[in-house]
């Protein structure tokens, strides 16, 4: 059996994955807060952990892997959006989850085994909070329930921070009902105009961190194999998950291996609406960037490293995938992915290394191996390939091309080589493949045909 090694954020070292139960390898990944479209940074953990999910299923069997990714559908950002738009919260969250599925499906991501919504697990959250209070790890104050950080000696070990440093670095105004500045909210009161549920502490709603602990425990148990998410979640979200989960269920260890993907930049700068470089997955798809190309770019950098999203990378990925799709056309895949590709992924999900192995297969002309191995990474599948198919020309496009070809011939005859060259270069830029023969010029449309660029030649 292939041995998988993964970098554990908690231990700062690569570790061999030794499943708690090889018949049920379990992974939890923090999902989106559903109030708006997912941006490209949100897509990175989806693609990263989808690739790990594929590897786990390949090694242990599809029926022996459980992957949970949640939807946070109770949150102050959602409440604010509902009030701003005058819409029901459930309408917004249902719509946003639908968008999320559409966009992640376009990236070739498999659906997880479970996609729990926070609002479906309020009872489990209340039960866990009651346990924490009963064990002296949480306390009620002014309608809130807070976790007592000082009650858990290992707090800070995941993110390698000391309590004294965290207290000294706290920049937010400390609520008067907190015993310690680092204590965090498990439950908070809700006014009549906000969503709320009845609890032993009055009508209210959960804090953010408790939902993942409750859902992970309910679906995966006291201990499971892998917990993933973006590096921005390591503190405080994941640190708080560890504390409350281990205190509520000390018989378990919560997650054995913690994995975090790096940040995403755009053209060397932090993605920000103020910089005008913020865009969603939907924005890219609407602009004509294929989902398969987005996936390729996201896989081209090792998941633990920061990734720089650039137009140059998009163009290179597009060219590569077109070339590979031309190579595999009409070819049946091999029975399994190349061992070199599997081994690269088994080494801490080294997708950049796996893509390098795909290039070797393509260079060797191993189309069957390329198709099977790329499919292992969620690439070159039939359902993602429509973008690479050559478009067909309608009558107007065909007439425009023929007229421009006649103009090019006339320019050549008149020795107006500047105009002839302009048309030649314009055809190439527009994705019109022209071939001059003894019988005259023939043409066809390339997959990247751009009607606007063709029209600009007239």
Coordinates of C-alpha atoms in Angstrom, one line a residue:
X1 CA 0.0 0.0 0.0
X2 CA 1.2 3.5 -0.8
X3 CA 2.5 5.3 2.3
X4 CA 1.2 8.9 2.6
X5 CA 3.1 11.5 4.5
X6 CA 1.6 14.8 5.5
X7 CA 3.0 18.0 7.1
X8 CA 1.4 18.5 10.5
X9 CA 1.1 22.1 11.5
X10 CA 0.9 21.1 15.2
X11 CA 4.3 19.2 15.2
X12 CA 5.9 21.3 12.4
X13 CA 7.0 18.0 10.7
X14 CA 6.0 15.5 8.1
X15 CA 4.3 12.5 9.5
X16 CA 3.2 9.2 8.1
X17 CA -0.6 9.0 7.9
X18 CA -1.5 6.0 10.1
X19 CA -5.3 6.0 10.1
X20 CA -7.1 5.5 13.4
X21 CA -9.4 3.1 11.5
X22 CA -8.1 2.1 8.1
X23 CA -11.6 1.1 7.1
X24 CA -12.8 4.7 7.7
X25 CA -10.2 7.4 7.1
X26 CA -11.7 10.7 8.3
X27 CA -11.1 14.3 7.3
X28 CA -12.7 17.6 8.2
X29 CA -12.2 20.8 6.3
X30 CA -13.6 24.2 7.3
X31 CA -16.0 25.4 4.6
X32 CA -17.4 28.8 3.7
X33 CA -19.6 31.3 5.4
X34 CA -22.5 31.5 2.9
X35 CA -23.5 35.1 2.3
X36 CA -21.7 35.8 -1.0
X37 CA -19.8 34.3 -3.9
X38 CA -16.6 32.4 -3.2
X39 CA -13.5 34.3 -4.2
X40 CA -10.4 32.6 -5.7
X41 CA -8.7 32.4 -2.4
X42 CA -11.7 30.4 -1.0
X43 CA -11.2 28.0 -3.9
X44 CA -7.7 27.0 -3.0
X45 CA -8.5 24.8 0.0
X46 CA -11.3 23.3 -2.0
X47 CA -9.0 22.2 -4.7
X48 CA -6.1 21.2 -2.3
X49 CA -8.3 19.0 -0.1
X50 CA -10.2 17.6 -3.0
X51 CA -6.9 16.3 -4.3
X52 CA -6.1 14.8 -1.0
X53 CA -9.6 13.3 -0.9
X54 CA -8.9 11.6 -4.3
X55 CA -5.5 10.3 -3.0
X56 CA -7.1 8.9 0.2
X57 CA -9.8 7.1 -1.9
X58 CA -7.2 5.8 -4.3
X59 CA -5.1 4.3 -1.4
X60 CA -7.8 3.2 1.0
X61 CA -10.8 2.7 -1.3
X62 CA -13.7 5.0 -2.1
X63 CA -16.0 3.5 0.6
X64 CA -13.3 3.8 3.3
X65 CA -12.9 7.6 3.4
X66 CA -15.2 10.1 5.0
X67 CA -14.8 13.8 4.1
X68 CA -16.7 16.5 5.9
X69 CA -16.8 20.1 4.8
X70 CA -19.3 22.4 6.6
X71 CA -21.4 25.4 5.6
X72 CA -21.5 28.3 8.2
X73 CA -25.1 29.5 7.7
X74 CA -25.5 31.4 11.0
X75 CA -23.2 34.4 11.2
X76 CA -23.3 38.2 11.7
X77 CA -22.2 38.8 8.1
X78 CA -25.2 36.8 6.9
X79 CA -27.5 38.7 9.3
X80 CA -26.1 42.0 7.9
X81 CA -26.6 40.9 4.3
X82 CA -30.2 39.9 5.1
X83 CA -31.0 43.3 6.7
X84 CA -29.3 45.2 3.9
X85 CA -31.2 43.4 1.1
X86 CA -34.4 42.9 3.0
X87 CA -34.4 39.1 2.4
X88 CA -34.9 36.1 4.5
X89 CA -31.7 34.6 5.8
X90 CA -32.6 31.1 4.6
X91 CA -33.1 32.4 1.0
X92 CA -29.7 34.0 1.1
X93 CA -27.9 30.9 2.4
X94 CA -29.7 28.5 0.1
X95 CA -28.9 30.7 -2.9
X96 CA -25.2 31.1 -1.8
X97 CA -24.8 27.3 -1.3
X98 CA -26.2 26.8 -4.8
X99 CA -23.7 29.2 -6.2
X100 CA -20.9 27.6 -4.3
X101 CA -21.7 24.1 -5.6
X102 CA -21.9 25.5 -9.2
X103 CA -18.5 27.2 -8.9
X104 CA -16.7 24.3 -7.2
X105 CA -18.2 21.8 -9.6
X106 CA -16.8 23.9 -12.4
X107 CA -13.3 23.3 -10.8
X108 CA -13.8 19.6 -11.0
X109 CA -14.1 19.3 -7.2
X110 CA -15.8 16.2 -5.9
X111 CA -18.6 16.7 -3.4
X112 CA -17.6 15.7 0.2
X113 CA -19.2 12.8 2.0
X114 CA -21.1 15.2 4.2
X115 CA -21.8 19.0 3.9
X116 CA -23.4 19.8 7.2
X117 CA -25.1 23.2 7.8
X118 CA -24.4 24.8 11.2
X119 CA -28.1 25.5 11.7
X120 CA -28.8 21.7 11.6
X121 CA -26.5 21.1 14.5
X122 CA -27.6 23.7 17.1
X123 CA -28.7 20.9 19.5
X124 CA -25.2 19.3 19.4
X125 CA -23.6 22.7 20.0
X126 CA -25.7 23.4 23.0
X127 CA -25.0 19.9 24.4
X128 CA -21.2 20.4 24.0
X129 CA -21.4 23.8 25.7
X130 CA -23.3 22.3 28.6
X131 CA -20.6 19.7 28.9
X132 CA -17.9 22.4 29.0
X133 CA -19.8 24.4 31.6
X134 CA -20.3 21.3 33.8
X135 CA -16.6 20.4 33.6
X136 CA -15.5 23.9 34.6
X137 CA -14.1 24.9 31.1
X138 CA -16.8 27.5 30.4
X139 CA -18.9 29.9 32.3
X140 CA -22.1 32.0 31.7
X141 CA -22.1 35.7 31.9
X142 CA -24.7 38.3 30.9
X143 CA -26.4 35.9 28.5
X144 CA -23.2 34.8 27.0
X145 CA -21.2 31.6 27.6
X146 CA -17.5 31.8 27.3
X147 CA -14.7 29.2 27.1
X148 CA -12.2 29.7 29.9
X149 CA -8.8 29.6 28.1
X150 CA -6.8 29.3 31.3
X151 CA -8.6 26.0 32.0
X152 CA -6.8 24.3 29.1
X153 CA -3.0 24.2 29.7
X154 CA -2.3 23.3 26.1
X155 CA -3.9 26.3 24.6
X156 CA -1.7 27.9 22.0
X157 CA 0.3 24.7 21.1
X158 CA -1.2 24.4 17.6
X159 CA -0.3 27.9 16.5
X160 CA 2.9 28.0 18.8
X161 CA 1.7 31.0 20.8
X162 CA 1.9 31.6 24.6
X163 CA -1.1 32.9 26.5
X164 CA 1.0 35.9 27.8
X165 CA 2.0 36.8 24.3
X166 CA -1.6 36.6 23.1
X167 CA -2.9 38.7 26.0
X168 CA -0.2 41.3 25.4
X169 CA -1.0 41.4 21.7
X170 CA -4.8 41.7 22.1
X171 CA -6.0 44.8 20.3
X172 CA -9.7 44.5 20.7
X173 CA -11.6 46.1 23.6
X174 CA -12.2 43.4 26.1
X175 CA -15.8 42.7 27.0
X176 CA -16.5 43.4 30.7
X177 CA -18.1 40.0 31.3
X178 CA -14.9 38.2 30.3
X179 CA -12.8 36.7 33.1
X180 CA -9.7 36.7 30.8
X181 CA -9.1 38.7 27.6
X182 CA -8.5 35.5 25.7
X183 CA -11.7 33.8 26.6
X184 CA -13.9 33.3 23.6
X185 CA -17.6 33.1 23.0
X186 CA -19.5 29.8 22.7
X187 CA -23.0 31.2 22.9
X188 CA -24.3 34.8 22.7
X189 CA -27.8 36.4 23.1
X190 CA -30.0 37.2 20.1
X191 CA -32.4 40.2 19.9
X192 CA -35.8 39.7 18.4
X193 CA -34.6 40.7 14.9
X194 CA -31.8 38.2 14.8
X195 CA -31.9 34.4 14.4
X196 CA -31.9 32.6 17.7
X197 CA -32.6 29.3 19.5
X198 CA -33.8 28.5 23.0
X199 CA -31.0 27.4 25.3
X200 CA -30.3 27.1 29.1
X201 CA -28.8 30.6 28.8
X202 CA -31.7 32.2 27.1
X203 CA -32.5 32.7 23.4
X204 CA -29.3 33.1 21.4
X205 CA -27.0 31.7 18.8
X206 CA -23.7 30.0 18.7
X207 CA -20.3 31.6 18.4
X208 CA -18.3 30.7 15.3
X209 CA -15.8 28.2 16.7
X210 CA -18.2 25.8 18.4
X211 CA -20.0 24.7 15.2
X212 CA -17.0 22.9 13.7
X213 CA -16.2 21.1 17.0
X214 CA -19.9 19.9 17.3
X215 CA -20.2 18.8 13.7
X216 CA -16.9 17.1 13.6
X217 CA -17.7 15.2 16.8
X218 CA -21.1 14.2 15.6
X219 CA -19.9 13.0 12.1
X220 CA -16.4 11.8 12.8
X221 CA -16.1 11.0 16.5
X222 CA -13.8 12.1 19.4
X223 CA -10.7 11.5 17.2
X224 CA -10.2 11.6 13.5
X225 CA -7.3 11.7 11.1
X226 CA -7.0 15.0 9.3
X227 CA -8.3 18.6 9.9
X228 CA -7.7 21.1 7.1
X229 CA -8.2 24.7 6.1
X230 CA -6.5 27.9 5.2
X231 CA -3.5 29.1 7.2
X232 CA -5.6 32.1 8.2
X233 CA -7.7 29.8 10.3
X234 CA -4.9 28.3 12.4
X235 CA -5.4 31.0 15.0
X236 CA -7.8 31.6 16.6
X237 CA -10.4 29.3 14.9
X238 CA -8.5 26.0 14.9
X239 CA -6.8 26.8 18.2
X240 CA -10.2 27.3 19.8
X241 CA -11.6 24.1 18.2
X242 CA -8.8 22.1 19.7
X243 CA -9.3 23.6 23.2
X244 CA -13.1 23.2 23.4
X245 CA -13.1 19.7 21.7
X246 CA -10.3 18.2 23.9
X247 CA -11.9 19.7 27.0
X248 CA -15.4 18.4 26.2
X249 CA -14.1 15.0 25.1
X250 CA -10.8 14.3 26.8
X251 CA -11.0 10.7 25.9
X252 CA -10.2 11.6 22.3
X253 CA -7.5 13.7 20.7
X254 CA -9.7 15.6 18.1
X255 CA -7.6 15.8 15.0
X256 CA -4.3 13.9 14.6
X257 CA -2.9 15.8 11.7
X258 CA -3.5 19.5 11.0
X259 CA -3.0 20.8 7.5
X260 CA -3.1 24.4 6.3
X261 CA -2.8 25.8 2.8
X262 CA -0.9 29.1 2.2
X263 CA -2.3 32.5 1.2
X264 CA -3.2 33.6 -2.3
X265 CA -1.9 36.8 -3.9
X266 CA -2.8 38.4 -7.2
X267 CA 0.1 39.7 -9.4
X268 CA 2.3 39.9 -6.4
X269 CA -0.1 41.8 -4.1
X270 CA -2.6 40.9 -1.5
X271 CA -6.1 40.4 -3.0
X272 CA -8.2 43.4 -1.9
X273 CA -11.3 45.2 -3.2
X274 CA -9.5 48.5 -2.5
X275 CA -6.7 47.5 -4.9
X276 CA -9.2 46.4 -7.6
X277 CA -7.7 42.9 -7.8
X278 CA -10.5 41.1 -5.9
X279 CA -12.4 38.5 -8.0
X280 CA -14.6 35.5 -7.4
X281 CA -14.5 32.1 -9.1
X282 CA -17.7 33.1 -10.8
X283 CA -16.0 36.3 -12.2
X284 CA -13.3 34.2 -13.8
X285 CA -15.7 31.7 -15.3
X286 CA -17.8 34.6 -16.7
X287 CA -14.7 36.1 -18.2
X288 CA -14.1 32.8 -20.0
X289 CA -11.4 31.3 -17.8
X290 CA -12.2 27.6 -17.8
X291 CA -12.7 25.9 -14.5
X292 CA -10.0 23.3 -15.5
X293 CA -7.5 26.1 -16.0
X294 CA -8.3 27.6 -12.6
X295 CA -7.8 24.2 -11.0
X296 CA -4.4 23.7 -12.9
X297 CA -3.1 27.1 -11.7
X298 CA -4.1 26.3 -8.1
X299 CA -2.4 23.0 -8.2
X300 CA 0.8 24.3 -9.8
X301 CA 2.2 25.6 -6.5
X302 CA 2.7 23.4 -3.4
X303 CA -0.3 23.9 -1.1
X304 CA 1.8 25.1 1.9
X305 CA 3.5 27.8 -0.1
X306 CA 1.9 31.2 -0.9
X307 CA 0.5 31.2 -4.4
X308 CA 0.6 34.2 -6.8
X309 CA -2.3 34.2 -9.2
X310 CA -1.1 35.9 -12.5
X311 CA -2.4 36.3 -16.0
X312 CA 0.8 34.7 -17.2
X313 CA 0.1 31.5 -15.2
X314 CA -3.4 31.4 -16.6
X315 CA -2.2 31.7 -20.2
X316 CA 0.5 29.0 -19.6
X317 CA -2.0 26.6 -18.0
X318 CA -4.4 27.2 -20.9
X319 CA -1.7 26.3 -23.5
X320 CA -0.6 23.3 -21.6
X321 CA -4.1 21.9 -21.2
X322 CA -4.9 22.5 -24.8
X323 CA -1.8 20.7 -25.9
X324 CA -2.5 17.8 -23.5
X325 CA -6.1 17.5 -24.7
X326 CA -5.0 17.3 -28.3
X327 CA -2.6 14.5 -27.3
X328 CA -5.3 12.4 -25.6
X329 CA -8.1 12.9 -28.1
X330 CA -9.7 9.5 -28.8
X331 CA -7.4 7.7 -26.4
X332 CA -8.6 5.4 -23.6
X333 CA -6.8 6.0 -20.3
X334 CA -4.5 3.5 -18.7
X335 CA -6.0 1.3 -16.0
X336 CA -4.4 3.5 -13.3
X337 CA -2.4 6.6 -12.7
X338 CA 1.4 6.5 -13.1
X339 CA 3.2 5.5 -9.9
X340 CA 5.4 8.6 -10.1
X341 CA 2.3 10.8 -10.0
X342 CA 0.8 8.9 -7.1
X343 CA 4.1 9.0 -5.2
X344 CA 4.4 12.8 -5.7
X345 CA 0.9 13.3 -4.2
X346 CA 1.7 10.8 -1.4
X347 CA 4.6 13.1 -0.4
X348 CA 2.6 15.8 1.4
X349 CA 0.2 16.4 -1.6
X350 CA 3.0 17.6 -3.8
X351 CA 0.8 18.7 -6.7
X352 CA 3.6 20.7 -8.3
X353 CA 5.7 17.6 -8.4
X354 CA 2.8 15.6 -9.8
X355 CA 2.3 18.1 -12.6
X356 CA 6.0 17.9 -13.4
X357 CA 5.4 14.1 -13.9
X358 CA 2.4 14.8 -16.2
X359 CA 4.7 16.9 -18.4
X360 CA 7.1 13.9 -18.6
X361 CA 4.3 11.6 -19.7
X362 CA 3.2 14.1 -22.3
X363 CA 6.8 14.6 -23.6
X364 CA 7.2 10.8 -23.9
X365 CA 3.9 10.6 -25.9
X366 CA 2.2 8.4 -23.3
X367 CA -1.3 9.7 -24.0
X368 CA -3.0 6.8 -22.1
X369 CA -0.8 7.3 -19.0
X370 CA -1.3 11.1 -19.2
X371 CA -5.0 10.8 -19.4
X372 CA -5.2 8.5 -16.4
X373 CA -2.7 10.4 -14.3
X374 CA -4.2 13.8 -15.0
X375 CA -7.6 12.4 -14.2
X376 CA -6.2 11.4 -10.8
X377 CA -5.6 15.1 -10.2
X378 CA -9.0 16.1 -11.5
X379 CA -7.7 17.3 -14.9
X380 CA -8.4 16.3 -18.5
X381 CA -11.8 14.7 -17.6
X382 CA -14.4 14.6 -20.3
X383 CA -16.9 16.7 -18.4
X384 CA -14.4 19.6 -18.0
X385 CA -13.2 19.6 -21.6
X386 CA -15.9 21.5 -23.5
X387 CA -13.9 24.7 -23.3
X388 CA -11.1 23.2 -25.4
X389 CA -13.3 22.1 -28.3
X390 CA -12.9 24.1 -31.5
X391 CA -15.9 26.4 -32.1
X392 CA -17.9 26.3 -35.2
X393 CA -18.4 29.4 -37.4
X394 CA -21.8 30.8 -38.2
X395 CA -22.6 32.4 -41.6
X396 CA -21.6 35.9 -40.5
X397 CA -18.2 34.9 -39.1
X398 CA -17.5 32.8 -42.1
X399 CA -18.4 35.8 -44.4
X400 CA -16.2 38.1 -42.4
X401 CA -13.2 35.7 -42.6
X402 CA -13.7 35.2 -46.4
X403 CA -13.9 39.0 -46.9
X404 CA -10.7 39.6 -44.9
X405 CA -8.9 36.8 -46.8
X406 CA -9.9 38.4 -50.1
X407 CA -8.6 41.8 -48.7
X408 CA -5.3 40.1 -47.7
X409 CA -4.9 38.6 -51.2
X410 CA -5.6 42.1 -52.8
X411 CA -3.1 43.7 -50.4
X412 CA -0.4 41.2 -51.4
X413 CA -1.1 41.8 -55.1
X414 CA -0.9 45.5 -54.6
X415 CA 2.4 44.9 -52.6
X416 CA 0.7 46.5 -49.5
X417 CA 2.7 44.1 -47.3
X418 CA 2.0 46.2 -44.2
X419 CA -1.8 45.5 -44.5
X420 CA -1.3 41.9 -45.4
X421 CA 0.9 41.3 -42.4
X422 CA -1.6 43.1 -40.1
X423 CA -4.3 40.7 -41.3
X424 CA -2.0 37.7 -40.9
X425 CA -1.2 38.7 -37.4
X426 CA -4.8 39.6 -36.6
X427 CA -6.1 36.2 -37.8
X428 CA -3.6 34.5 -35.4
X429 CA -4.6 36.8 -32.5
X430 CA -8.3 36.1 -33.1
X431 CA -7.8 32.4 -33.2
X432 CA -8.4 31.9 -36.9
X433 CA -6.0 29.3 -38.3
X434 CA -5.2 30.2 -41.9
X435 CA -3.3 27.8 -44.2
X436 CA -2.3 28.9 -47.7
X437 CA -2.4 26.2 -50.4
X438 CA -2.0 26.1 -54.1
X439 CA -5.8 26.1 -54.4
X440 CA -6.2 29.1 -52.2
X441 CA -6.4 29.9 -48.4
X442 CA -8.3 27.5 -46.1
X443 CA -9.1 28.3 -42.5
X444 CA -10.6 26.9 -39.2
X445 CA -11.3 28.3 -35.8
X446 CA -9.0 27.5 -32.9
X447 CA -10.5 26.8 -29.4
X448 CA -9.5 30.3 -28.3
X449 CA -11.4 32.0 -31.2
X450 CA -12.2 35.6 -30.3
X451 CA -15.0 37.1 -32.5
X452 CA -14.3 40.6 -31.1
X453 CA -10.7 40.5 -32.3
X454 CA -11.8 39.3 -35.7
X455 CA -14.3 42.1 -36.0
X456 CA -11.6 44.6 -35.1
X457 CA -9.7 43.7 -38.3
X458 CA -12.4 45.1 -40.6

